[in-house]
CSV table of C-alpha atoms in Angstrom, one decimal:
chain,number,residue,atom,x,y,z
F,143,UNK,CA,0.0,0.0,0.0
F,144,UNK,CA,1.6,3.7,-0.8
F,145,UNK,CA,1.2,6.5,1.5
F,146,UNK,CA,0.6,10.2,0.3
F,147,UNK,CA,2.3,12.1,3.4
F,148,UNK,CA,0.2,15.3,2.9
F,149,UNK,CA,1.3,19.2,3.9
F,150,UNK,CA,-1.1,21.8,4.4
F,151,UNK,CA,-0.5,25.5,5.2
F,152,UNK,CA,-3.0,28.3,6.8
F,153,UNK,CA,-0.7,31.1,5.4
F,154,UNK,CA,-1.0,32.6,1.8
F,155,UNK,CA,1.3,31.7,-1.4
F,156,UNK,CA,2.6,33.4,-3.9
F,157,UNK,CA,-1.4,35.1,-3.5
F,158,UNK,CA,-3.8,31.8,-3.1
F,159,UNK,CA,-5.2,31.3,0.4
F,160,UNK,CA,-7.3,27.9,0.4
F,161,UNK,CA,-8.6,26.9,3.5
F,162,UNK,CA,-7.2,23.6,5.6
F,163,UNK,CA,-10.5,21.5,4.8
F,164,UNK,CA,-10.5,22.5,0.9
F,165,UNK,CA,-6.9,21.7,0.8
F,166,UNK,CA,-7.2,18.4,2.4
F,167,UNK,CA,-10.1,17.5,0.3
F,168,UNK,CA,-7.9,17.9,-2.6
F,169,UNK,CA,-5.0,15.7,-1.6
F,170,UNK,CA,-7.1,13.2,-0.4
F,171,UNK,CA,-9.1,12.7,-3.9
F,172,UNK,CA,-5.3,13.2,-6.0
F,173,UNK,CA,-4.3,10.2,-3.2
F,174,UNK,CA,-7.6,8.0,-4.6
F,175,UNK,CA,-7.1,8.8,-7.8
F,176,UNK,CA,-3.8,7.2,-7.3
F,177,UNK,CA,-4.8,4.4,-5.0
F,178,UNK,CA,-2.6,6.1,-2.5
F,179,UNK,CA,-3.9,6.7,1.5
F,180,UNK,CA,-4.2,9.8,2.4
F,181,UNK,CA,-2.1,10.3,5.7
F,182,UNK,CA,-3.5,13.3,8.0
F,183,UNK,CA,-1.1,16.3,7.6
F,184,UNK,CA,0.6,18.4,10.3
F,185,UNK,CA,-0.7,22.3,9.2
F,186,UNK,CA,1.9,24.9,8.8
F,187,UNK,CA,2.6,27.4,11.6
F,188,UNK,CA,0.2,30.9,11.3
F,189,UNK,CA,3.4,32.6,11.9
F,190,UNK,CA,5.4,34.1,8.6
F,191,UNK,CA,8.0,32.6,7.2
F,192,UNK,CA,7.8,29.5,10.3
F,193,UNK,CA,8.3,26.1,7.9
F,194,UNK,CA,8.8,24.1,11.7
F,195,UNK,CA,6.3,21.5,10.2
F,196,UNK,CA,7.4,21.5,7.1
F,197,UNK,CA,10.7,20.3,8.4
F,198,UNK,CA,9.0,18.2,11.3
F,199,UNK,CA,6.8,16.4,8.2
F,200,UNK,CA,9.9,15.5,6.3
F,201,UNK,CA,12.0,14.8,9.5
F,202,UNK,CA,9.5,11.9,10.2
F,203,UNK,CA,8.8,10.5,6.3
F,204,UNK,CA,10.2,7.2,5.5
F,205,UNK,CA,13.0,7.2,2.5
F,206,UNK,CA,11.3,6.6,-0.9
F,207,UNK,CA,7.8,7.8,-0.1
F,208,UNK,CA,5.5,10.6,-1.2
F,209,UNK,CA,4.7,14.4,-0.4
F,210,UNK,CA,1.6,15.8,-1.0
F,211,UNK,CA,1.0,19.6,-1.0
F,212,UNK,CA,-1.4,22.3,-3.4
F,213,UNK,CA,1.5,24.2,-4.8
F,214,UNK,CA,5.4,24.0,-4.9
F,215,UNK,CA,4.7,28.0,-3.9
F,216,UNK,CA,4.1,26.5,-0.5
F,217,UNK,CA,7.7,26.2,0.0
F,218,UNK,CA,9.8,29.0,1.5
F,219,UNK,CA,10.6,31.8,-0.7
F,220,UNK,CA,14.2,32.2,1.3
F,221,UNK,CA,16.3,29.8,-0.9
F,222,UNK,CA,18.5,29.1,1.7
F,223,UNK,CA,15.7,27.5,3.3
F,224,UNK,CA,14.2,26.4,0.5
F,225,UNK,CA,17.7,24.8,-0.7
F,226,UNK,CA,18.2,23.4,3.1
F,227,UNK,CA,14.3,21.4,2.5
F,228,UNK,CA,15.1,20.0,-1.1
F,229,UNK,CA,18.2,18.8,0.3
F,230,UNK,CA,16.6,16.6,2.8
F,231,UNK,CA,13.9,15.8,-0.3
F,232,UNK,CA,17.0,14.4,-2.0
F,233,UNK,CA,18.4,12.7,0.2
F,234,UNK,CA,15.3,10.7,1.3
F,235,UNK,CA,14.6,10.2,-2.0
F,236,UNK,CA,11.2,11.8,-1.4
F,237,UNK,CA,8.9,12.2,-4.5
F,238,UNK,CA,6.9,15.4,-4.6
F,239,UNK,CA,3.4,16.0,-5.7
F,240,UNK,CA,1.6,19.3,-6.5
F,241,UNK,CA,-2.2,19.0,-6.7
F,242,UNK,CA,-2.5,22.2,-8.7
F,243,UNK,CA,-0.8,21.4,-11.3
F,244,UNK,CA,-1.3,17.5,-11.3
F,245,UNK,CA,2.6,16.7,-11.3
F,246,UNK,CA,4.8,14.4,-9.6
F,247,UNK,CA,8.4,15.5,-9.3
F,248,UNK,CA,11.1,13.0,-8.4
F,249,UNK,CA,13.6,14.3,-6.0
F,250,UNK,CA,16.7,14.7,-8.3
F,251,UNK,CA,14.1,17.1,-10.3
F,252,UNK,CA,12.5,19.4,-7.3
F,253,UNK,CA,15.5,22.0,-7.7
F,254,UNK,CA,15.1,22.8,-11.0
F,255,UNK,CA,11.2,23.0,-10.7
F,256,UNK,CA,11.7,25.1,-7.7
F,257,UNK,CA,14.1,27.5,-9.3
F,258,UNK,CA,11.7,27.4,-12.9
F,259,UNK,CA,8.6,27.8,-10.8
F,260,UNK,CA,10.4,31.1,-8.8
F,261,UNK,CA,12.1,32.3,-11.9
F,262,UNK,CA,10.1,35.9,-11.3
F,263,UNK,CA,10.9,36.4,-7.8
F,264,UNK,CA,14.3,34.9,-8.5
F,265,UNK,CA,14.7,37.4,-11.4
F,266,UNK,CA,12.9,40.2,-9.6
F,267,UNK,CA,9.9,40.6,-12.5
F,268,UNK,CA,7.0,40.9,-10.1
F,269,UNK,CA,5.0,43.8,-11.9
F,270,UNK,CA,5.8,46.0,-15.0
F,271,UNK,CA,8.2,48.1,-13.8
F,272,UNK,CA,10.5,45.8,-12.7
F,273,UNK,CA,10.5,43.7,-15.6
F,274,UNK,CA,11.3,47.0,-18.2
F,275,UNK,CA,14.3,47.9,-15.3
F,276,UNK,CA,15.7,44.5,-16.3
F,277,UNK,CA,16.3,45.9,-19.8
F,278,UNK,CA,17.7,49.4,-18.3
I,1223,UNK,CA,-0.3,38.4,36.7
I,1224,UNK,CA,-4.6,38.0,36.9
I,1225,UNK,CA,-3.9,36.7,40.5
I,1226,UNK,CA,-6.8,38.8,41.6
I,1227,UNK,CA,-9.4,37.7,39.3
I,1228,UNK,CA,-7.7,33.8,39.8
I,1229,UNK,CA,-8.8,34.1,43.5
I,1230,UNK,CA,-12.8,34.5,42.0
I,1231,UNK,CA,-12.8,31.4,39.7
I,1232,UNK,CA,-14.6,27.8,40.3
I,1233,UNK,CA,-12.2,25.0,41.4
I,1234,UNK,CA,-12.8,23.5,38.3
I,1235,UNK,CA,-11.5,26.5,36.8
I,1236,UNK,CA,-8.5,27.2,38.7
I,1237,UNK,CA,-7.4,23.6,37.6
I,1238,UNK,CA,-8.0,24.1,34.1
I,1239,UNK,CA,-5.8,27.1,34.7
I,1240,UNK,CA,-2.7,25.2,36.3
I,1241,UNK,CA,-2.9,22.0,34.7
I,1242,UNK,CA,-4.0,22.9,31.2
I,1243,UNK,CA,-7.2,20.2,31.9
I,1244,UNK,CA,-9.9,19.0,33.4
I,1245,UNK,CA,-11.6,15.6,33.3
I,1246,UNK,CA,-15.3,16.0,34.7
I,1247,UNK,CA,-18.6,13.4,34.0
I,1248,UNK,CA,-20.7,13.9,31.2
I,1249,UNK,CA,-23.8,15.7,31.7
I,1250,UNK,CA,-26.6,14.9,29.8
I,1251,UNK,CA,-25.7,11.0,29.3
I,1252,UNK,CA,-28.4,10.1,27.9
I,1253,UNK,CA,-27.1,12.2,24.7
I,1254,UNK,CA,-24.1,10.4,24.6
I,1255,UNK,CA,-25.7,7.2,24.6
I,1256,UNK,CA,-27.8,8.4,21.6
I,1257,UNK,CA,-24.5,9.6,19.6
I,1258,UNK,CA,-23.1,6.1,20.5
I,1259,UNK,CA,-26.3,4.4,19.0
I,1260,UNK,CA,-26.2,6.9,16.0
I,1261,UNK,CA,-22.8,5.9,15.4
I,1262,UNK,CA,-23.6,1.5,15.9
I,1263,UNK,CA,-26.0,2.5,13.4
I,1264,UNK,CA,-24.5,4.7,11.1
I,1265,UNK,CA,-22.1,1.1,10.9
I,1266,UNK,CA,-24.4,-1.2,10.2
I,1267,UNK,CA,-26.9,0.0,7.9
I,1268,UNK,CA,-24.0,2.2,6.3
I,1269,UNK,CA,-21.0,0.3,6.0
I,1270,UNK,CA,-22.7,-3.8,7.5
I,1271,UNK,CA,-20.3,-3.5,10.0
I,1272,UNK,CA,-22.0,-5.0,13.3
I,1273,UNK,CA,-19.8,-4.3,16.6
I,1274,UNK,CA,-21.0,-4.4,20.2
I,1275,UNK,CA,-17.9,-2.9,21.9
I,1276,UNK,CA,-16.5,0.2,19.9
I,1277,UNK,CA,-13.0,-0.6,20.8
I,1278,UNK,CA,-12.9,-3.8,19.0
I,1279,UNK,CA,-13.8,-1.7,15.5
I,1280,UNK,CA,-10.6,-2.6,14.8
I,1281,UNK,CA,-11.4,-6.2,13.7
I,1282,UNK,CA,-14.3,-5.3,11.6
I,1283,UNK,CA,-12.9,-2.7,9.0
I,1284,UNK,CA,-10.2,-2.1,6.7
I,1285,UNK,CA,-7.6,0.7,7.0
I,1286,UNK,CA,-8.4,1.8,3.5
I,1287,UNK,CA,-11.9,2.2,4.3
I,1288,UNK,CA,-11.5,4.3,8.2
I,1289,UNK,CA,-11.5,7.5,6.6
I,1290,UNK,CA,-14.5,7.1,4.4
I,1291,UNK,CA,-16.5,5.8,7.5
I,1292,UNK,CA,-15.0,8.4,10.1
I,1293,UNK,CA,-15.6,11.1,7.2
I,1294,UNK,CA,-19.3,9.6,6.7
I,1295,UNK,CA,-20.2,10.0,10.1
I,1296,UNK,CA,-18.9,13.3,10.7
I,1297,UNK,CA,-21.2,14.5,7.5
I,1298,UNK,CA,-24.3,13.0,8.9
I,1299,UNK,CA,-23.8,14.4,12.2
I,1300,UNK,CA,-22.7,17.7,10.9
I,1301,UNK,CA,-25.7,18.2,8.9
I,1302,UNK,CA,-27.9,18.8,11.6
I,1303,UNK,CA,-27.5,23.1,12.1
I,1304,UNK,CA,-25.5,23.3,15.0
I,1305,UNK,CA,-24.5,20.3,16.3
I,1306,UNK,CA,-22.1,22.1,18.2
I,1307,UNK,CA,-24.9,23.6,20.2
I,1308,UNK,CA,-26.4,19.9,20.9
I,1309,UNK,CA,-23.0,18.6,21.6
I,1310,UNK,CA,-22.5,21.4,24.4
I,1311,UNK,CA,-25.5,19.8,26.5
I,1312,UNK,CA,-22.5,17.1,27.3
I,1313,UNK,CA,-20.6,19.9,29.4
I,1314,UNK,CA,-22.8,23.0,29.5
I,1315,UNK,CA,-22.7,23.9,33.4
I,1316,UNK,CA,-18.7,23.6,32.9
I,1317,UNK,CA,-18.1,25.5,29.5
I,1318,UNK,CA,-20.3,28.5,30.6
I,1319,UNK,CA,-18.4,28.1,34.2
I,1320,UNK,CA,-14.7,28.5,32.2
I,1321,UNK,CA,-16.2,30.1,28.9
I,1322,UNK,CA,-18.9,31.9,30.0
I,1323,UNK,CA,-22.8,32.0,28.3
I,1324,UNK,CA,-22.5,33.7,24.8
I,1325,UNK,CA,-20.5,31.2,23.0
I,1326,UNK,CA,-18.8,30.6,19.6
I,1327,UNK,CA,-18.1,27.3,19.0
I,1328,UNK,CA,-16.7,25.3,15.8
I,1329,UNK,CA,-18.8,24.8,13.1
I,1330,UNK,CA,-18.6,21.5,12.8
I,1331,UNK,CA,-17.5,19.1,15.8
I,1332,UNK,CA,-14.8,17.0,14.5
I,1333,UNK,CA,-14.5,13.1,15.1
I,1334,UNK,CA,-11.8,11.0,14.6
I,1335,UNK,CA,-11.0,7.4,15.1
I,1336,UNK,CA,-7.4,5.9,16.2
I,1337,UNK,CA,-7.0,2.2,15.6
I,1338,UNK,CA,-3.9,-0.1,16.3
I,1339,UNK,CA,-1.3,0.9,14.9
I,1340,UNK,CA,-2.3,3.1,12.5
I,1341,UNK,CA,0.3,5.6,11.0
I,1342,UNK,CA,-1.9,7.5,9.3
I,1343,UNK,CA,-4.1,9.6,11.5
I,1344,UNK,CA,-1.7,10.4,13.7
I,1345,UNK,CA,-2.1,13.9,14.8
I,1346,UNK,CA,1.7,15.2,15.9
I,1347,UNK,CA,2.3,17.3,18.8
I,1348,UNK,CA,0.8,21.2,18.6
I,1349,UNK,CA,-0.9,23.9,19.6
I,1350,UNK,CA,-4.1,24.9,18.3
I,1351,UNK,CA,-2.7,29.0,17.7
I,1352,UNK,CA,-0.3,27.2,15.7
I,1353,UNK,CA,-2.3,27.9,12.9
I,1354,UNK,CA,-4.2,31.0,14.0
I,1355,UNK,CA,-7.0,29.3,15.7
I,1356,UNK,CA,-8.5,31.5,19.2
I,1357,UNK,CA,-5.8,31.5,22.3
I,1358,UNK,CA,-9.3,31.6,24.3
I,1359,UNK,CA,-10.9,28.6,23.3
I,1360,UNK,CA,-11.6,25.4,25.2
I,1361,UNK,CA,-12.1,22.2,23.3
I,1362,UNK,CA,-14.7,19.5,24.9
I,1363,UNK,CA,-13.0,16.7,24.1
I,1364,UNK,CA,-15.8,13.5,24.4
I,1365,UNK,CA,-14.6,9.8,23.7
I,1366,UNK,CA,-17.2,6.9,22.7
I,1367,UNK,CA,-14.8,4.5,24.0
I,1368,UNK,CA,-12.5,4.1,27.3
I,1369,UNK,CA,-9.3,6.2,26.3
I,1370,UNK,CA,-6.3,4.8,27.8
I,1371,UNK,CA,-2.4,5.5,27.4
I,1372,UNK,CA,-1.7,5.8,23.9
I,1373,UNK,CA,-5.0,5.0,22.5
I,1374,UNK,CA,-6.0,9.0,24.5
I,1375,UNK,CA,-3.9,11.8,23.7
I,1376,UNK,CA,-1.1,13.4,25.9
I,1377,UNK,CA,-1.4,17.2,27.3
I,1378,UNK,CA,2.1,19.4,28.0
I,1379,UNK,CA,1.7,21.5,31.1
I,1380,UNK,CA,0.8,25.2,30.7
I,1381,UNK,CA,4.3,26.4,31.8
I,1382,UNK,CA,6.2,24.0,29.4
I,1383,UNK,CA,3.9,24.4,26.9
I,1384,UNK,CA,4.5,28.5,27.0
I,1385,UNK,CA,7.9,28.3,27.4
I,1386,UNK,CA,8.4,26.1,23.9
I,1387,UNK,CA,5.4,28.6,22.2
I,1388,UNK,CA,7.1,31.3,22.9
I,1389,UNK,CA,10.5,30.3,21.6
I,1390,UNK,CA,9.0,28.7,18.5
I,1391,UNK,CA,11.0,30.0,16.3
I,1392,UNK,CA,14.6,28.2,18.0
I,1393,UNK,CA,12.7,24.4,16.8
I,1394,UNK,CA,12.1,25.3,13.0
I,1395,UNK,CA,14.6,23.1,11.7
I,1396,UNK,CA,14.5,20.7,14.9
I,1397,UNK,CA,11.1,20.0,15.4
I,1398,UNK,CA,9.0,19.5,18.5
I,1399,UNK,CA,8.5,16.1,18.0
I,1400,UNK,CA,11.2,15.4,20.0
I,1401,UNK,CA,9.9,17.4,23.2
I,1402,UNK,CA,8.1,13.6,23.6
I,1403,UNK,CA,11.2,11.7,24.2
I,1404,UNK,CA,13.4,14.6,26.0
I,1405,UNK,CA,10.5,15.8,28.7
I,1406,UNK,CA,8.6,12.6,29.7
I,1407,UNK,CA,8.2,14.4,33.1
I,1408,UNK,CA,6.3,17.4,31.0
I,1409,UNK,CA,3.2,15.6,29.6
I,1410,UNK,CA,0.6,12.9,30.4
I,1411,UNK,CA,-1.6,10.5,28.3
I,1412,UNK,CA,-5.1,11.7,30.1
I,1413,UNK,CA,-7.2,8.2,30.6
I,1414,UNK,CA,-11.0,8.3,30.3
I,1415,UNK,CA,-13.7,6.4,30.9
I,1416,UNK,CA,-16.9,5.9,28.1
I,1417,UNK,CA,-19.1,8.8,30.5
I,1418,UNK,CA,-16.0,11.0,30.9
I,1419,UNK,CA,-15.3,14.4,29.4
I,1420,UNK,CA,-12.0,16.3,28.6
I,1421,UNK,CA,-11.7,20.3,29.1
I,1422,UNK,CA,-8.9,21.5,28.0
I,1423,UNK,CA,-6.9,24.5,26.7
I,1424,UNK,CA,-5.3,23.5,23.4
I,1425,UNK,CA,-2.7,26.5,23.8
I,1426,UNK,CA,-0.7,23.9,25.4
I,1427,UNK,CA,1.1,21.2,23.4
I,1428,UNK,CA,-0.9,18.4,23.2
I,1429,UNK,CA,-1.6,15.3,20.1
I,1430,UNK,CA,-1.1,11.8,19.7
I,1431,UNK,CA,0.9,8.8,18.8
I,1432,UNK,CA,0.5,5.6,17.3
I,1433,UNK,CA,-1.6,3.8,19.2
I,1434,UNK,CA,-0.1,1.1,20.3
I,1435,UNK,CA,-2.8,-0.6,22.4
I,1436,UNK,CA,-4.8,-3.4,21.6
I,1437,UNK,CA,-8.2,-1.2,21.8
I,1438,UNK,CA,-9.3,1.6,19.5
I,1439,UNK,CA,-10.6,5.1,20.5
I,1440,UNK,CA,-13.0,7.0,19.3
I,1441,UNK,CA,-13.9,10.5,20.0
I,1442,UNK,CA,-15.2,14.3,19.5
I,1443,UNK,CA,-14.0,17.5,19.8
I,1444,UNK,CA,-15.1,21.0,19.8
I,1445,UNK,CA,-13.5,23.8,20.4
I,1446,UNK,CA,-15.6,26.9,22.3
I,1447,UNK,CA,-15.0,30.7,23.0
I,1448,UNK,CA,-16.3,33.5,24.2
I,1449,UNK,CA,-18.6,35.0,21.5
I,1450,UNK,CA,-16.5,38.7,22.0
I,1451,UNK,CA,-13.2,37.1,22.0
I,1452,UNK,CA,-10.5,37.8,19.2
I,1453,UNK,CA,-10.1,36.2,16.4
I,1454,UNK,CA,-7.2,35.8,14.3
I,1455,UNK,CA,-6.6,38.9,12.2
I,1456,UNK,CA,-4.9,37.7,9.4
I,1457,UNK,CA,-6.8,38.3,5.9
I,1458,UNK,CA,-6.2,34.7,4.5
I,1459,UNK,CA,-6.5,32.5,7.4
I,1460,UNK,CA,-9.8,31.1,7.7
I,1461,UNK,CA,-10.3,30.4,11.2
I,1462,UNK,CA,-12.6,33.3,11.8
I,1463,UNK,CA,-16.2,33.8,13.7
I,1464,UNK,CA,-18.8,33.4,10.3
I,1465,UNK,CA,-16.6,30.3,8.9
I,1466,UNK,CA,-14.1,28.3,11.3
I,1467,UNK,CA,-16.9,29.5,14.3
I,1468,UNK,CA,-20.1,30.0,14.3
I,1469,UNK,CA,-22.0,32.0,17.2
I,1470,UNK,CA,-24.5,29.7,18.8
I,1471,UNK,CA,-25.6,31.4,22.2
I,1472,UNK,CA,-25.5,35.2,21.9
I,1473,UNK,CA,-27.8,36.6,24.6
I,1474,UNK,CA,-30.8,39.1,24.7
I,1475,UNK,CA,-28.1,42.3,25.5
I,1476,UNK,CA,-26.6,41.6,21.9
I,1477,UNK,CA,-29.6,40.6,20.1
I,1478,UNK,CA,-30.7,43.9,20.9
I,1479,UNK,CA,-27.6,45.7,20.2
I,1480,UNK,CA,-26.9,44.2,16.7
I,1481,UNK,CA,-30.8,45.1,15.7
I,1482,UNK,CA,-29.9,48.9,16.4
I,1483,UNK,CA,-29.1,50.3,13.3
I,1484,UNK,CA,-26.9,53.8,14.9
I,1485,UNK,CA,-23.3,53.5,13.1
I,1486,UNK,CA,-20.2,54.5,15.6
């Protein structure tokens, strides 16, 4: 039987805010559809930039199993941080899976769709103005 | 700090205040009795499961199938508007003694089932303001079954449980998890019998683990709060009164006051 290790946050990302229930009901039916159980997540701290159960999630998931979670957006913007979780994604050999967009990432991938994913903010092109400075 | 207005509470209340809990017996029995007939029910004509003694569920159904059940009988009892008002009769006299009488409560009342060893409704150690839910609620925590060791669910004390909230940000990369193993001395399991109730504040740490017993547990929860209490502020979360809470008590004082139509 394969487990879908599910991750749910309370916070916004990158401008979606989707209730806990709603977000559970969507990893549990991608989970079915996969003939995966579901496994109760542990919700991200309220407080900004706080990925403790994020970590704490990863810290207790077997080597070779599966993360759940809406949107890759979920993960920190810092890419220190973010570097520090994929790394532990890696070497767990922890296969990501982001409902919104319907894709399963194997771990030796989840850096370059992080960094693809993040290309505006990593570039800096978040509205107009920014994006003509680039060509300054 | 509050010593003064300490001094004025119940007993109850002044141990709900130091210990973080309270176990007290159900009172309106005779409700809980009917849930635990609803629910033999709800099993047999639902899912032809037939089980005299709720802690041997275990042995009738399939891991695949607990959530669909557990899910299925949180709908039906959900659908009845406000069954976090009915589910109050259980501990009325002591939620309005450490609440008080106009009341917001969840809008649903949760349920959840923990069978041997299973990994995957494990519910890890936390705080209920972890994710912006009310510092003044209390959750009525009711099981259908004896809750024993790790079947129940463990409680940090108030003064641990502060101490490790208010340094949260020191465990982001290490966890809390580990809190379990390193301060055995800081927690219990709380042990219940079938006609028991749990009070308790879930600002401090609380959860639970694998259950490693030989008996399954089933229970409720519902979280209540002062009607007038705050709320968390932050635009996207949703635990707010309207959605996360509903009100369910609000007294003649602001009935009247919410008709009057003068804008401050």
């Amino acid at each position: 039987m394969k487990y879908l290790n599910g991750y749910v946050t309370v916070r916004r990302f990158k401008g979606f805010a989707l209730p806990v229930p709603v977000q559970n009901r969507l990893l549990r039916e991608y989970a079915n559809k996969l003939d995966m159980v579901y496994v109760l997540p542990q919700c991200e701290m309220v407080t900004n930039k706080n990925y403790m159960m994020l970590f704490e999630t990863l810290d207790k998931m077997k080597e070779n199993s599966d993360l759940g979670m809406c949107s890759v957006f979920m993960f920190p913007e810092d890419q220190k941080k973010a570097m520090d979780i994929m790394e532990i994604i890696i070497k767990k050999n922890i296969t990501l899976h982001f409902v919104f967009n319907e894709s399963s990432v194997k771990p030796n991938e989840i850096k370059e769709y992080y960094i693809n994913s993040n290309i505006d903010t990593i570039l800096g092109i978040q509205n107009k103005d920014s994006f003509i400075s680039l060509f300054e | 700090m509050f010593s003064k207005y300490i001094e004025d509470q119940s007993s109850d209340a002044i141990e709900l205040i130091n210990k973080g809990y309270k176990i007290i017996n159900v009172e309106n029995l005779e409700l809980l009795s009917n849930i635990l007939a609803q629910f033999k029910n709800y099993l047999k004509e639902q899912n032809n499961i037939v089980v005299k003694d709720l802690s041997e569920l275990h042995n009738h159904l399939d891991i695949k199938n607990l959530n669909s059940i557990r899910h299925g009988f949180y709908e039906k009892l959900n659908k009845e508007s406000s069954f976090s008002k009915t589910y109050l009769e259980l501990a009325f006299k002591t939620i309005n003694d450490v609440v008080g009488s106009e009341l917001a409560a969840n809008r649903s009342v949760n349920f959840s089932i923990q069978i041997p060893n299973d990994t995957t409704s494990k519910l890890g150690i936390h705080s209920d303001c972890f994710s912006g839910e009310s510092e003044f609620q209390i959750n009525l925590w009711v099981p259908l079954t004896d809750a024993r060791d790790t079947n129940s669910m463990f409680i940090f004390n108030p003064d641990f449980s502060r101490d490790v909230i208010n340094n949260i940000s020191k465990f982001e990369k290490l966890g809390i998890e580990n809190l379990l193993n390193e301060h055995e001395d800081q927690y219990e399991f709380v042990n219940l019998s079938f006609g028991e109730a749990l009070v308790f504040t879930p600002t401090c740490l609380h959860g639970n683990v694998i259950n490693t017993t030989q008996k399954t547990r089933i229970s409720f929860n519902c979280r209540y709060k002062n009607l007038f209490s705050p709320y968390c502020k932050n635009e996207e979360n949703e635990k707010k009164l309207g959605t996360f809470y509903i009100p369910i008590t609000p007294k003649a004082a602001t009935i009247i006051g919410l008709k009057n139509k003068i804008k401050y």
